[in-house]
Short mmCIF file of C-alpha atoms and ligand atoms in Angstrom, two decimals:
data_model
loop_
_atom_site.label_atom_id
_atom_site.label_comp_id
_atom_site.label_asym_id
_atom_site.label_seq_id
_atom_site.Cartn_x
_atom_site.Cartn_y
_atom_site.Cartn_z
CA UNK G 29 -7.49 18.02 66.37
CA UNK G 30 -6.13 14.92 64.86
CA UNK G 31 -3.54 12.41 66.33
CA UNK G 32 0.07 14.43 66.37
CA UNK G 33 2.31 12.10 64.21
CA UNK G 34 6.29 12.26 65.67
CA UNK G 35 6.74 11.59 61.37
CA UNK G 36 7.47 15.52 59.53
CA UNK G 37 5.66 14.21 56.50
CA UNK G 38 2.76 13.40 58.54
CA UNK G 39 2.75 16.67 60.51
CA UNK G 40 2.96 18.53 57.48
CA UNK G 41 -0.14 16.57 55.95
CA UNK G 42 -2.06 15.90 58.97
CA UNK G 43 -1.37 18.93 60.96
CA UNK G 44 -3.22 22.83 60.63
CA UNK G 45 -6.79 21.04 58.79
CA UNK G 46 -10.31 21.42 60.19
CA UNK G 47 -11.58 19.59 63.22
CA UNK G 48 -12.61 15.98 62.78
CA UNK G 49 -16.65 16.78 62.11
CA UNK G 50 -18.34 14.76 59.75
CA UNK G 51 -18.30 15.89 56.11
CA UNK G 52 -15.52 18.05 56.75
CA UNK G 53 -13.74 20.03 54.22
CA UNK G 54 -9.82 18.93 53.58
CA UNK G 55 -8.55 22.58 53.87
CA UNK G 56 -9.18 25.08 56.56
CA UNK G 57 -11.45 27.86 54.86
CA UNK G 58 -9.83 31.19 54.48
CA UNK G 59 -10.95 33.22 57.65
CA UNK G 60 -11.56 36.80 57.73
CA UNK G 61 -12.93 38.57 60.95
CA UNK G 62 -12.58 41.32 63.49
CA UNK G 63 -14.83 41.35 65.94
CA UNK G 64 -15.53 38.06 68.51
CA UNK G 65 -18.89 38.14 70.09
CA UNK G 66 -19.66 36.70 73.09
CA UNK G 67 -23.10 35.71 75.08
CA UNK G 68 -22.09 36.59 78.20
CA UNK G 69 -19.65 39.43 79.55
CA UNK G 70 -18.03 36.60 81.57
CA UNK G 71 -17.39 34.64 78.27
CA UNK G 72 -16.03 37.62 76.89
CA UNK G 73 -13.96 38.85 80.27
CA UNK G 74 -12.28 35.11 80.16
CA UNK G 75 -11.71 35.58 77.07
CA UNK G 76 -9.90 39.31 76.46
CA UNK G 77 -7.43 38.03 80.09
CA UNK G 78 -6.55 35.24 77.62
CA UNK G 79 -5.79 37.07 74.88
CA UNK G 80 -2.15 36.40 74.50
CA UNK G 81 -2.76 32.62 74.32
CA UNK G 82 -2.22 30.98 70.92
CA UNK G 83 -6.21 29.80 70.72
CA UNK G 84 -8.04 32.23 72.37
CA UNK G 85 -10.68 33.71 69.94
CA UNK G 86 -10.95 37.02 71.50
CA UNK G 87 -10.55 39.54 68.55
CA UNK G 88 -9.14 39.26 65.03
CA UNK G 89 -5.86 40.79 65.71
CA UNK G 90 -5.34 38.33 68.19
CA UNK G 91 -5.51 35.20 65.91
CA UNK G 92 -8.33 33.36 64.41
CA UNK G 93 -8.85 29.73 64.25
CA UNK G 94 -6.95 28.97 61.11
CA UNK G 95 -3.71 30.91 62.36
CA UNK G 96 -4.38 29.20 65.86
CA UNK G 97 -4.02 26.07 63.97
CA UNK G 98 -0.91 27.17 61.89
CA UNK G 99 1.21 28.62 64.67
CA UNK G 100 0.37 25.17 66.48
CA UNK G 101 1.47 22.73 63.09
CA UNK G 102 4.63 25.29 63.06
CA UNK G 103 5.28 24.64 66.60
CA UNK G 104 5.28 20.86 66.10
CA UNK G 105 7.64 21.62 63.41
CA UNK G 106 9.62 23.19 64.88
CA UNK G 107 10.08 21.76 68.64
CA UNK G 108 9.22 24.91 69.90
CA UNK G 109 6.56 25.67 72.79
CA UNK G 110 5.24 28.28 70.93
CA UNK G 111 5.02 29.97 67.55
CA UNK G 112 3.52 33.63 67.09
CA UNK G 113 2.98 34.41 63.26
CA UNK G 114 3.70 37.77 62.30
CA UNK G 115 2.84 40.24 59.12
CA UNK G 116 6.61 39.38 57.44
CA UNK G 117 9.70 38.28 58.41
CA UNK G 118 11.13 41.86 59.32
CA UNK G 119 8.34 41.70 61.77
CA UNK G 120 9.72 38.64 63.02
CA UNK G 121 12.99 39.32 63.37
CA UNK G 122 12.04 43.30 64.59
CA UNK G 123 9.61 41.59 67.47
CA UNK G 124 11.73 39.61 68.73
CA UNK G 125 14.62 41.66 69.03
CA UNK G 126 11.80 44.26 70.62
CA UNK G 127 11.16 41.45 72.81
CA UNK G 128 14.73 41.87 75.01
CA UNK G 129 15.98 44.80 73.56
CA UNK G 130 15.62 47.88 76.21
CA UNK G 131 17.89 51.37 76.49
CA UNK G 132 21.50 50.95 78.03
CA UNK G 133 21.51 47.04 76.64
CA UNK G 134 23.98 46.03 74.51
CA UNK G 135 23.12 43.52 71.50
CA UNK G 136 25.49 40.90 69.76
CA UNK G 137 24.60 40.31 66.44
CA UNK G 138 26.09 38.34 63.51
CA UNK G 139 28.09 40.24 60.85
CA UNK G 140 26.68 38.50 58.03
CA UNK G 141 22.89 38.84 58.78
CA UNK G 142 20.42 39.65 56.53
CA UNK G 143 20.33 43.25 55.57
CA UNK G 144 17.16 44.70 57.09
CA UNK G 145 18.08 42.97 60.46
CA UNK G 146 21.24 45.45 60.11
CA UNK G 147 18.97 48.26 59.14
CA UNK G 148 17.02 48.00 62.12
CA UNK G 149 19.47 47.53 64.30
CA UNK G 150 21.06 50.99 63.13
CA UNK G 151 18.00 53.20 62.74
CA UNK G 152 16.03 52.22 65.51
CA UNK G 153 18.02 50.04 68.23
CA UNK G 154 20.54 52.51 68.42
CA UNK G 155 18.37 55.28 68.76
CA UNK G 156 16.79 53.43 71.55
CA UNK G 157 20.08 53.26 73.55
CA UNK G 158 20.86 49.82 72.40
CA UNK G 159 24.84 49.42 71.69
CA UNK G 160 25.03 46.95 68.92
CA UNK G 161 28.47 44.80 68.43
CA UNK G 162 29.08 43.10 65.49
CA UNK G 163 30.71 39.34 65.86
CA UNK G 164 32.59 37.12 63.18
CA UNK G 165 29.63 34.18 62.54
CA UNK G 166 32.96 31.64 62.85
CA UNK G 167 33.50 32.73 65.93
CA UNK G 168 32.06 29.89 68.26
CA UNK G 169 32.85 29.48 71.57
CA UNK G 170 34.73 33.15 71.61
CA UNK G 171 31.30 34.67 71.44
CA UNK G 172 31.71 34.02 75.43
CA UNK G 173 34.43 36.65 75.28
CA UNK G 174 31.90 39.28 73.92
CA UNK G 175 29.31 39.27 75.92
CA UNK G 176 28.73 41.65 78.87
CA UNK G 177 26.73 42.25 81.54
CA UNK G 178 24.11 44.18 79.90
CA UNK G 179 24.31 42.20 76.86
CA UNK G 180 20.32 41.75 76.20
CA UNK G 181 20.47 39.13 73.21
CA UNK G 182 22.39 37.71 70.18
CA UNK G 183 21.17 37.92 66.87
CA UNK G 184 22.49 35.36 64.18
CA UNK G 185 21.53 33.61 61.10
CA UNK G 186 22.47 29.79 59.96
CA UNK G 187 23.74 30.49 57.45
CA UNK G 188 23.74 33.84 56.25
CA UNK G 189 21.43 34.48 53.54
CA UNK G 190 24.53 36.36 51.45
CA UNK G 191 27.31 34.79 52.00
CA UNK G 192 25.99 31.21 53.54
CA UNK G 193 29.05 31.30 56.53
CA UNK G 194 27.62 28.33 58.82
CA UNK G 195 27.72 29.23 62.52
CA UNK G 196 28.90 27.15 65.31
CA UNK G 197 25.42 26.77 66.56
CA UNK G 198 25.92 24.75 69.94
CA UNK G 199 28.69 26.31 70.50
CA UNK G 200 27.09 29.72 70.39
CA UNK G 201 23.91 28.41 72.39
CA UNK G 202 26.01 26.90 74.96
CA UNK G 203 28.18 30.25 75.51
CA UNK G 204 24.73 32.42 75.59
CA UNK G 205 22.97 29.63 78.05
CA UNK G 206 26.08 29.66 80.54
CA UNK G 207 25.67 33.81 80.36
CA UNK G 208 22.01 33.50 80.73
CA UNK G 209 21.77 35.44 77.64
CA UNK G 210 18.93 34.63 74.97
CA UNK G 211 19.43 33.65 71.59
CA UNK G 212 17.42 34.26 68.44
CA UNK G 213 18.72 32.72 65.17
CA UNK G 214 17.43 33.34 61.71
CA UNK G 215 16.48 30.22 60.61
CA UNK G 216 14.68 31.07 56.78
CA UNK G 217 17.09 29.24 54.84
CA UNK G 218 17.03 25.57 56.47
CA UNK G 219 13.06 25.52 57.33
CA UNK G 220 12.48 22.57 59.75
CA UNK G 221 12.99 20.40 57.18
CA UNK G 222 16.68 20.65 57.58
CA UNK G 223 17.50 22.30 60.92
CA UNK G 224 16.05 22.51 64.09
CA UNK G 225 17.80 25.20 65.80
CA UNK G 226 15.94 24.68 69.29
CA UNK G 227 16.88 21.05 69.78
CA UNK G 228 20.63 23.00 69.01
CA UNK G 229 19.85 25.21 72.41
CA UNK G 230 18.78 28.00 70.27
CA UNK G 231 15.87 30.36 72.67
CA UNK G 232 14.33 31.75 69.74
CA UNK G 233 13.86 31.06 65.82
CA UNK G 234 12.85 33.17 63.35
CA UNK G 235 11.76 32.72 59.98
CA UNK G 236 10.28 34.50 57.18
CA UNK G 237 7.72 32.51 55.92
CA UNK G 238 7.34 34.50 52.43
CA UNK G 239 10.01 32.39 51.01
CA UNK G 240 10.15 28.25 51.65
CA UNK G 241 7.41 27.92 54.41
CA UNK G 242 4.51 29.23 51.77
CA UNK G 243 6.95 28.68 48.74
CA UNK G 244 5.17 30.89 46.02
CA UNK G 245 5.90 34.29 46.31
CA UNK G 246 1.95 35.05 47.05
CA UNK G 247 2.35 35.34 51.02
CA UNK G 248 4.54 37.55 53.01
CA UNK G 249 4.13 36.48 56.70
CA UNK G 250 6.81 35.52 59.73
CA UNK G 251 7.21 33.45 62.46
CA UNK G 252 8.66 33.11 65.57
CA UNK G 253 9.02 29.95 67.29
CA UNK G 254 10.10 29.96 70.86
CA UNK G 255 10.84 28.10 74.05
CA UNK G 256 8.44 28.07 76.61
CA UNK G 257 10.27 30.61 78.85
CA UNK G 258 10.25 33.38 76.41
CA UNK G 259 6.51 32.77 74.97
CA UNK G 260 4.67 35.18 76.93
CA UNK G 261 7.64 37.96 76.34
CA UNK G 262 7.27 37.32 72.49
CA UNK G 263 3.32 37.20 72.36
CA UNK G 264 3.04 40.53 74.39
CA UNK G 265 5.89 42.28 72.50
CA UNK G 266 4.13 41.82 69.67
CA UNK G 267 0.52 42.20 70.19
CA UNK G 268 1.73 45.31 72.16
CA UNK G 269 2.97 46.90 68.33
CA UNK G 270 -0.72 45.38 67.10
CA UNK G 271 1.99 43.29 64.61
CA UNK G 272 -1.28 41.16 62.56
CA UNK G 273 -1.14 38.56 59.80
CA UNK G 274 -4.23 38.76 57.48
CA UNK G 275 -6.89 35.57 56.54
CA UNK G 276 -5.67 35.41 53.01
CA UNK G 277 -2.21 34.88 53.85
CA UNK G 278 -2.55 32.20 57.32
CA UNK G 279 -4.75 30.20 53.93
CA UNK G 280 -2.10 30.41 51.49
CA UNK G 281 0.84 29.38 53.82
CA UNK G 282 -1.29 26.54 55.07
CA UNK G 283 -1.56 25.55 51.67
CA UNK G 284 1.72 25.78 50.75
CA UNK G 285 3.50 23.93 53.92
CA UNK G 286 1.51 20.83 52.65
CA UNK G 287 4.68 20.41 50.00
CA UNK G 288 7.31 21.85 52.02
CA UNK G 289 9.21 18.60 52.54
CA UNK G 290 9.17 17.49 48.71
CA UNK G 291 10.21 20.94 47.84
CA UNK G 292 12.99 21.45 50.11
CA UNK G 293 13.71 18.03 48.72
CA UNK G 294 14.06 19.09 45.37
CA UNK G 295 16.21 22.32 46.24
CA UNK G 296 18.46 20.30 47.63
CA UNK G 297 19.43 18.03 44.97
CA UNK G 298 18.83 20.85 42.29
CA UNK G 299 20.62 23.47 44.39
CA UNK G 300 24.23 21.09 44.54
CA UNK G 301 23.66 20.03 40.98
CA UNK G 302 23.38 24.10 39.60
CA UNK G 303 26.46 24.13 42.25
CA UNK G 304 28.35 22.06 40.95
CA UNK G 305 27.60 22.35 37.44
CA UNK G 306 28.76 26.51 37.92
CA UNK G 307 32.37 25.13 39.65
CA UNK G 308 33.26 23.74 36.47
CA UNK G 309 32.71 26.91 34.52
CA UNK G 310 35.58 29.27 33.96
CA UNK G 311 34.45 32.27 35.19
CA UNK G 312 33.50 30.97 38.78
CA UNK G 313 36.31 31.84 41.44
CA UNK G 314 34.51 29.23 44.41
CA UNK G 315 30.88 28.58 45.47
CA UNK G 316 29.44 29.57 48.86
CA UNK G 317 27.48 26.69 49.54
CA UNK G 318 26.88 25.15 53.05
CA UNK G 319 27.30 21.56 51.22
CA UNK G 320 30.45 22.65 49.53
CA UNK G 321 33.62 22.38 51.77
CA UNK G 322 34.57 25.82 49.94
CA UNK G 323 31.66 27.30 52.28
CA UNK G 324 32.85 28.47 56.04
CA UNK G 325 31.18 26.53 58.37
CA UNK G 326 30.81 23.42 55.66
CA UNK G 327 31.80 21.29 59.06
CA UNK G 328 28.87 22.56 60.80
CA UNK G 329 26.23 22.37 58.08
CA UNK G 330 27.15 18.44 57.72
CA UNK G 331 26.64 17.98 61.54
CA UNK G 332 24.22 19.93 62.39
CA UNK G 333 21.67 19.99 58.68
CA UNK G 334 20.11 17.22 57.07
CA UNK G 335 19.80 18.67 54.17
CA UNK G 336 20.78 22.29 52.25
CA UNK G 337 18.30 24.80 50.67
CA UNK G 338 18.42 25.61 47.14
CA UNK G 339 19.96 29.46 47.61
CA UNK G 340 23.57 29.75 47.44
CA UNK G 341 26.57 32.33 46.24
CA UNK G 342 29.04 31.94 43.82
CA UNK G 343 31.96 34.30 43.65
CA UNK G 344 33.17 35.25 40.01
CA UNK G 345 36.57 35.72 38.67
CA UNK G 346 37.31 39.42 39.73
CA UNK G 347 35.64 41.77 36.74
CA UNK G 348 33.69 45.03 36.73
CA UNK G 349 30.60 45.53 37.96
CA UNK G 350 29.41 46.46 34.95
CA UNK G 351 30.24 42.96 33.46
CA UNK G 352 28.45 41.31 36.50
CA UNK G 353 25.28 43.60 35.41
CA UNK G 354 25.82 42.45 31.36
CA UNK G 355 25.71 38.88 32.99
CA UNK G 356 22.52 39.21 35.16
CA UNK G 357 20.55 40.91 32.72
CA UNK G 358 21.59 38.32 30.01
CA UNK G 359 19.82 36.10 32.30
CA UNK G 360 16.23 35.04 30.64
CA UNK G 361 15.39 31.94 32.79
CA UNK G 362 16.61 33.94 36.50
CA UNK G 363 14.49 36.71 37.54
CA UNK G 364 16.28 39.72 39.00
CA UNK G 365 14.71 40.22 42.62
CA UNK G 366 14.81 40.03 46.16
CA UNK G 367 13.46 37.28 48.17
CA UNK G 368 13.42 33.48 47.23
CA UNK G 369 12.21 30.53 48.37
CA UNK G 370 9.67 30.44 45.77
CA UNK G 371 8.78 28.45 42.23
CA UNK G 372 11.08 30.61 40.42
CA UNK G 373 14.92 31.05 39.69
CA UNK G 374 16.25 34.41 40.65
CA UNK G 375 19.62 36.20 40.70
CA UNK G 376 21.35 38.97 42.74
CA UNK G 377 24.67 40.10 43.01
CA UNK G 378 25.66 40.78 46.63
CA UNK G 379 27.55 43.68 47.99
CA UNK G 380 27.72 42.58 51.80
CA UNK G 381 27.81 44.75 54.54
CA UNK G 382 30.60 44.11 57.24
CA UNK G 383 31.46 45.84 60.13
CA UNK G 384 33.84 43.32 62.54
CA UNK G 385 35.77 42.26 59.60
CA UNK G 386 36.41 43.51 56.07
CA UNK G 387 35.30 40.95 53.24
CA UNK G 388 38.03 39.79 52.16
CA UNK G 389 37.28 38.39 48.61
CA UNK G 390 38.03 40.07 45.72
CA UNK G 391 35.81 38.55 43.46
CA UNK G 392 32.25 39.04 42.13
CA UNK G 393 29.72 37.51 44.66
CA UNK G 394 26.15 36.85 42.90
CA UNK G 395 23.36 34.79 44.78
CA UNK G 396 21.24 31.79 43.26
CA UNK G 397 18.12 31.19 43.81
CA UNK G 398 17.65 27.60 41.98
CA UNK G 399 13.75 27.22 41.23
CA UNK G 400 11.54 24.11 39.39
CA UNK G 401 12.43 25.42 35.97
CA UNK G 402 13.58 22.36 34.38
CA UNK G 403 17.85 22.55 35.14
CA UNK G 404 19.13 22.16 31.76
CA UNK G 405 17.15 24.97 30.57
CA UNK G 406 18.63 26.88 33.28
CA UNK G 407 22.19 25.24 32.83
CA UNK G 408 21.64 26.29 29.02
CA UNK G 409 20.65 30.14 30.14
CA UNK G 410 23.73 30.23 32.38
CA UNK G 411 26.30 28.79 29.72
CA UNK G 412 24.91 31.70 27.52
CA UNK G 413 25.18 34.43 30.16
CA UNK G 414 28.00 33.79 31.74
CA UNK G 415 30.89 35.01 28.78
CA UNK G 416 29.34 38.62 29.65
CA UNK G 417 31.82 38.04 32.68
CA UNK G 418 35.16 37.45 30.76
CA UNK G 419 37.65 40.36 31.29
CA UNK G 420 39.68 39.16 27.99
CA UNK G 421 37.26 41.18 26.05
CA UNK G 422 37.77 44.53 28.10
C1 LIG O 522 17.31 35.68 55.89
C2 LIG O 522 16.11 36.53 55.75
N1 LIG O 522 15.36 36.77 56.85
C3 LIG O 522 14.27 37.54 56.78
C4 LIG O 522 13.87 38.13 55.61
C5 LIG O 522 12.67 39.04 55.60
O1 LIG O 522 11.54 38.38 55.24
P1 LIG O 522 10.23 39.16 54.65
O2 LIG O 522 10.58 39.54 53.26
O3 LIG O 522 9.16 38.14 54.79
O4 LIG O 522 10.02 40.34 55.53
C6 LIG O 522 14.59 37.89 54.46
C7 LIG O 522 14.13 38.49 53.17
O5 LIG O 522 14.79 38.47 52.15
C8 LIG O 522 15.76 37.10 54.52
O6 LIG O 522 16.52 36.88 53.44
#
């Protein structure tokens, strides 16, 4: 294992490679395996009464050497005691809400989370017995007022992948910690680079790591990264629904963490530039951008972030939807897809889902997802696009 350096470039370099053995290759080789043998049935009995621990080689579902060695580089990363990878980001969020979640619980959960955390929530919490209450993400310290007895966890996201409202994240911890209630915050869009949601009293982050973490739209793979309190909950939960990342994709996320600080680098400045290049267009309404003061939360992004991901919204003039679609599809340089976090420039409109407030804006809300195409090219694509938009014409 080499030296730990306290430096996130270093980690990032130095971190998750093969032990120090002469004539060593610089990458760990891509492991595939079941079945562990063992000499001895002692070896192996020590072994399977381990089998929760991040670095027990028991059997392949259980971790191999190279995701042993990625969950521990994520860990670093992340200040966490522990991280368990998992086969996508659903799975992430899924296990660890499988973690606390049991029948006649309630569960607090952020209105403007991702979609799928939603989904679950309604077609299988609920069916469980779970009640589910929806919270404002501005809410802060009034999150105190919500939860109950039973409450089992709260579920948010910093910021939300839609509509990029900042939470008050020590204020939420602090309100969860007094209740002895656990938190688990969606953490996808900031990566370590920028946040670090534990050192903010967050219990439990989640991430998807097909998006920034591997950065190429090859991998699909989770994480959860946890305090040490809540590691042997999260390993069992999600051993227990035989939840498995394959060889090929612990190789390729390895691989692509290596650049994860120069890239989230990059998105920053080239996410605020494509920002603010789109404010000074006619057809935007305001941008929802944690590094814009236009974004809720804006306060809590500067004091809490070091930096802002290259994903954002921008609201539109009101128009038709159809005009939104002419726009998007007039796109050449923007993909139209789900996901990000990749190489490429994408575009979505947004439709988001509320249930303890209305959205209130009346406007066209489409999400960015600024890539390394060179930005002029994609300024140029934009400035042809965006006249689809104009409601003069209708
Ligand atoms: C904020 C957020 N969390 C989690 C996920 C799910 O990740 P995956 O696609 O790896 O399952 C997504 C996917 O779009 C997301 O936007």
């Amino acid at each position: 294992m080499p030296p730990s350096h306290p430096k996130t470039a270093d980690n990032l370099v130095q971190l998750g490679r093969p032990d120090r053995v002469e004539g060593r290759h610089v990458n760990m080789p891509l492991e595939l395996g079941s079945t562990n043998v063992f000499d001895t049935l002692a070896a192996f009995e020590a072994a399977r009464d381990a089998r929760y621990s991040s670095g027990t080689m028991y059997y392949g579902r259980y971790g191999n050497a190279a995701s042993f060695k990625l969950e521990a580089m994520l860990a670093k990363l992340e200040g966490a005691d522990n991280v368990t990878l998992t086969s996508s980001g659903v799975a992430a969020i899924t296990m660890a809400l499988m973690a606390f979640a049991r029948p006649n619980t309630h569960l607090l959960v952020a209105d403007h989370v991702y979609g799928n955390t939603r989904a679950f929530c309604e077609g299988v919490l609920t069916t469980m017995g779970v009640e589910i209450s929806y919270f404002d993400p501005m809410i802060g310290a009034g999150v105190a007022d919500l939860i109950r007895d039973n409450t089992c966890a709260i579920m948010f996201e910093a910021p939300g992948s839609g509509t990029f409202e900042v939470p008050d994240i020590p204020m939420i911890t602090k309100a969860a910690k007094t209740a002895g209630v656990p938190t688990i915050l969606d953490s996808t869009w900031a990566t370590p680079i920028f946040c670090q949601p534990i050192a903010l009293g967050v219990d439990i982050v989640v991430a998807s790591m097909s998006k920034y973490l591997s950065g190429h739209s090859d991998c699909m793979m989770g994480m959860i990264a946890c305090i040490a309190e809540h590691t042997a909950k999260i390993r069992k939960t999600t051993f227990a629904f035989g939840d498995k990342t394959g060889g090929q994709e612990v190789f390729l996320a390895l691989r692509g963490l290596r650049t994860l600080k120069m890239r989230m680098e990059y998105f920053d400045r080239a996410g605020r530039d494509m920002a603010s290049w789109l404010l000074t267009q006619p057809q935007v309404k305001t941008i929802l951008h944690p590094a814009f003061e236009s974004c809720p939360g804006h306060a809590h992004w500067a004091r809490d972030f070091s930096g802002a991901a290259g994903l954002f919204s921008v609201v539109f003039q009101p128009c038709s939807d159809e005009r939104v679609r002419g726009f998007v599809d007039a796109l050449h340089h923007f993909g139209i897809g789900v996901s990000w976090g990749g190489y490429e420039s994408l575009v979505l409109p947004v439709k988001p889902q509320r249930s303890a407030d209305t959205w209130a804006e009346t406007g066209q809300l489409v999400r960015f997802n600024i890539g390394l195409e060179d930005l002029d090219s994609l300024k140029a694509d934009l400035a042809a696009a965006l006249p689809n938009l104009n409601t003069a014409a209708e």
